[in-house]
XYZ file of C-alpha atoms in Angstrom:
194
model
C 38.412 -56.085 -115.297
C 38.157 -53.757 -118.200
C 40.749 -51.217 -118.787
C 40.854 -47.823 -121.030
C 43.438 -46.328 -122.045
C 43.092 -43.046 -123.568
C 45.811 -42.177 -126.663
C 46.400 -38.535 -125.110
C 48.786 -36.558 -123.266
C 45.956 -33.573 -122.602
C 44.795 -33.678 -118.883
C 41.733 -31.156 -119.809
C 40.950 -34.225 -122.193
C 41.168 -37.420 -120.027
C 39.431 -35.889 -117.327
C 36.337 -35.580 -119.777
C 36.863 -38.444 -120.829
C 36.831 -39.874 -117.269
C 33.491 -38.292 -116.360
C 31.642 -39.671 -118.903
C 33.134 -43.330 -119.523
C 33.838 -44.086 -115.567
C 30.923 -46.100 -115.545
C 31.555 -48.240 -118.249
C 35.268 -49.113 -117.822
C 36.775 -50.227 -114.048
C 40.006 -48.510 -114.868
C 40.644 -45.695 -117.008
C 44.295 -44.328 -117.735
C 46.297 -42.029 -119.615
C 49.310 -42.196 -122.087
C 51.433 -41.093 -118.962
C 50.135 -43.397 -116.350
C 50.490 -45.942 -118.765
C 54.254 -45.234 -119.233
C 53.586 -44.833 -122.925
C 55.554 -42.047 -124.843
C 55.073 -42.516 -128.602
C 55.703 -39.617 -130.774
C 52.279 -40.080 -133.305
C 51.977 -37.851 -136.768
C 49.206 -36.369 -136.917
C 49.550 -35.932 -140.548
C 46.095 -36.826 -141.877
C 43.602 -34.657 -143.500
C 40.428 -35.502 -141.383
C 39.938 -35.560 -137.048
C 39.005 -39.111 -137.682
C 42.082 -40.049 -139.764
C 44.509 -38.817 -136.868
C 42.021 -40.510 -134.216
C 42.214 -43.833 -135.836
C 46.298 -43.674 -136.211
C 46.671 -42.885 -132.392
C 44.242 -45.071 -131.440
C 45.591 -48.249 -133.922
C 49.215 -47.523 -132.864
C 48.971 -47.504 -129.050
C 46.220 -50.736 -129.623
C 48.984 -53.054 -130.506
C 50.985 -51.601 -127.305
C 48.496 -52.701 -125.061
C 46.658 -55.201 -123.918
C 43.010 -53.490 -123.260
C 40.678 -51.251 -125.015
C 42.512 -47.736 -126.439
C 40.636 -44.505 -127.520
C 41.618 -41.870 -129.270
C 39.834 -38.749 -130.202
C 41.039 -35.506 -132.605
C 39.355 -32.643 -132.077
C 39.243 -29.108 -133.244
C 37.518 -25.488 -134.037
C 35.988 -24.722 -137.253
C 35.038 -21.491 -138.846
C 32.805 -20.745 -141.399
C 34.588 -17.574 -143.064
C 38.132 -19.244 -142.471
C 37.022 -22.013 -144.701
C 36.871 -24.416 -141.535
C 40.404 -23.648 -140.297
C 41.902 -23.888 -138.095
C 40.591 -27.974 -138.625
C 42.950 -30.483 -138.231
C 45.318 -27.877 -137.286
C 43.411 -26.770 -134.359
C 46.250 -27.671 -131.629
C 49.393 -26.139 -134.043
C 47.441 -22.997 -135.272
C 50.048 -20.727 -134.185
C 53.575 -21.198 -134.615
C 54.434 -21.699 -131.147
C 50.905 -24.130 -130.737
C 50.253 -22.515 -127.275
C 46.794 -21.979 -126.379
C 47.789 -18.303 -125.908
C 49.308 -17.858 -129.352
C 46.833 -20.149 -131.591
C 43.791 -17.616 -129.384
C 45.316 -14.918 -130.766
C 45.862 -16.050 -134.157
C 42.046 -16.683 -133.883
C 41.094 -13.443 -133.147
C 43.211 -11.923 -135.909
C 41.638 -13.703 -138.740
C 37.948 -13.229 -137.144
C 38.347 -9.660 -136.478
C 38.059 -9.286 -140.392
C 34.613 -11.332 -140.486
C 31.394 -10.417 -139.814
C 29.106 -12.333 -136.944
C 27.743 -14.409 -140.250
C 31.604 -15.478 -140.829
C 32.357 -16.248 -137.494
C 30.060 -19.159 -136.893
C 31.763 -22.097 -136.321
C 31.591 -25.996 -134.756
C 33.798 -28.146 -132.686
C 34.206 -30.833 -133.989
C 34.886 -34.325 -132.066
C 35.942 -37.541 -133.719
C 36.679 -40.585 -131.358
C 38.327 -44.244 -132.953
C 38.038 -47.233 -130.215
C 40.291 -49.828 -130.975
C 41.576 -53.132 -129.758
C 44.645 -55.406 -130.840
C 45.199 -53.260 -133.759
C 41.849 -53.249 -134.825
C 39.300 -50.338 -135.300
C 36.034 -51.386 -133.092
C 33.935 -48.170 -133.064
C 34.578 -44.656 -134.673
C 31.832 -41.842 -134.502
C 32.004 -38.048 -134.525
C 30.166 -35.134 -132.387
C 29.490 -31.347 -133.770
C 28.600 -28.663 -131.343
C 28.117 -25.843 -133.134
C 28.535 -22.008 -132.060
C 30.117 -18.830 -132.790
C 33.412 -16.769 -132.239
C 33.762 -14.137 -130.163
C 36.363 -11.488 -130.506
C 36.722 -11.280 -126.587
C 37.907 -14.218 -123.996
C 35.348 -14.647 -121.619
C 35.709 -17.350 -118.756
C 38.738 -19.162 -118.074
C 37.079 -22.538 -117.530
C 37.770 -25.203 -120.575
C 40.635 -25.483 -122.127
C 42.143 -24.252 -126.260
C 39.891 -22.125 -127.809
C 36.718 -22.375 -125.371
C 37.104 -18.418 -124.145
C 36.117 -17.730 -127.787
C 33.590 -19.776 -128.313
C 30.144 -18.690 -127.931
C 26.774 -20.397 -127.632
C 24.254 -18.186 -128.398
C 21.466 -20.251 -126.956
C 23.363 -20.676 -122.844
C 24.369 -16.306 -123.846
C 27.861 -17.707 -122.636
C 31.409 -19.039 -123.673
C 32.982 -22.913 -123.285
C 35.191 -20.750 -121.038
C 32.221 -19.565 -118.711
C 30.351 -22.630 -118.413
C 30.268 -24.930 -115.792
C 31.572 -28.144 -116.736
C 28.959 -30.117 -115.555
C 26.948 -28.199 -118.443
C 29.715 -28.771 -120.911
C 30.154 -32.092 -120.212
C 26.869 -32.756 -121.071
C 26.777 -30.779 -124.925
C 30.428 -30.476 -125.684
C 31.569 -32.491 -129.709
C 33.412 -34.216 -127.073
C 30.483 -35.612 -124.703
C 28.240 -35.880 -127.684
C 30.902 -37.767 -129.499
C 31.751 -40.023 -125.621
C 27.514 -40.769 -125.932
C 27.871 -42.668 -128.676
C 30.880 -44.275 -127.614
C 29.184 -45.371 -124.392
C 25.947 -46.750 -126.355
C 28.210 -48.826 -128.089
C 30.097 -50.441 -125.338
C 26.726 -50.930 -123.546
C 25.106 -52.216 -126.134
């Protein structure tokens, strides 16, 4: 039987996750089902620095396949903040709080300043041992406005121009499909089909 377990304690994330990756792994669980609570640093200066740490660390806890992803927003004109610090923007590191910090520092900037990517970077590992790392870019724009309340973080605020809608308003069939995340998971799943 082969097991996943994903180095994350954010639902929005695992069920992703889930949805694309169900079809290459019998069982897929969290941190939490897994009974796993590890307090990891995310102290490194790249998404696939803090991926590989999570995913390394909770690899020599179990006995299966562990993947980790970090992920975050970022913006042209902020000089691709928020970055690594995508999750503790704010002091408080609510969604709420690190939105509004967001739309503080974008109000300033012009449409040109506002563009910005997700960016998704994913380490598989095993035994303590890397296996696979990749990363996935979706790129868009921020908006000054929420609109939606689909998605999770930041996706209100970001636009794609080419859908005319938000992370926040679309369906997440459609996200699933051209998220950093699912274009990141892609690669992941060529690999382990390979």
């Amino acid at each position: 039987m082969k097991k996943l377990v994903i180095a994350t304690g954010n639902p929005g994330k695992v069920r992703e996750i889930k949805k694309i990756l169900e079809e290459v792994y019998d069982e897929i669980c969290s941190l939490k089902d897994e009974g796993i609570a590890v307090d990891i640093v995310e102290d490194a200066d790249s998404f696939l620095g803090n991926a590989a740490k999570k995913a390394l660390t909770i690899s020599r806890l179990v006995d299966c396949d562990v993947l980790a992803d970090d992920s975050g927003l970022c913006v042209d004109g902020l000089g691709g903040r928020p970055g690594v610090y995508s999750a503790r923007y704010s002091a408080s590191g609510t969604d709420e709080d690190n939105n509004k910090k967001l739309v503080e520092e974008c109000a300033a900037l012009d449409e040109e300043g506002r563009r910005a990517s997700y960016v998704c970077a994913i380490v598989l590992a095993r035994g303590g041992q890397e296996i696979y790392s990749c990363e996935g870019k979706c790129y868009g724009r921020i908006v000054l406005e929420a609109h939606g309340n689909g998605g999770f973080g930041y996706d209100p605020y970001f636009y794609l121009p080419e859908y005319g809608q938000t992370f926040g308003e679309l369906p997440a069939e459609e996200k699933n499909k051209i998220s950093h995340r699912a274009l990141a998971l892609k690669k992941v799943q060529e690999f382990l089909q390979k």
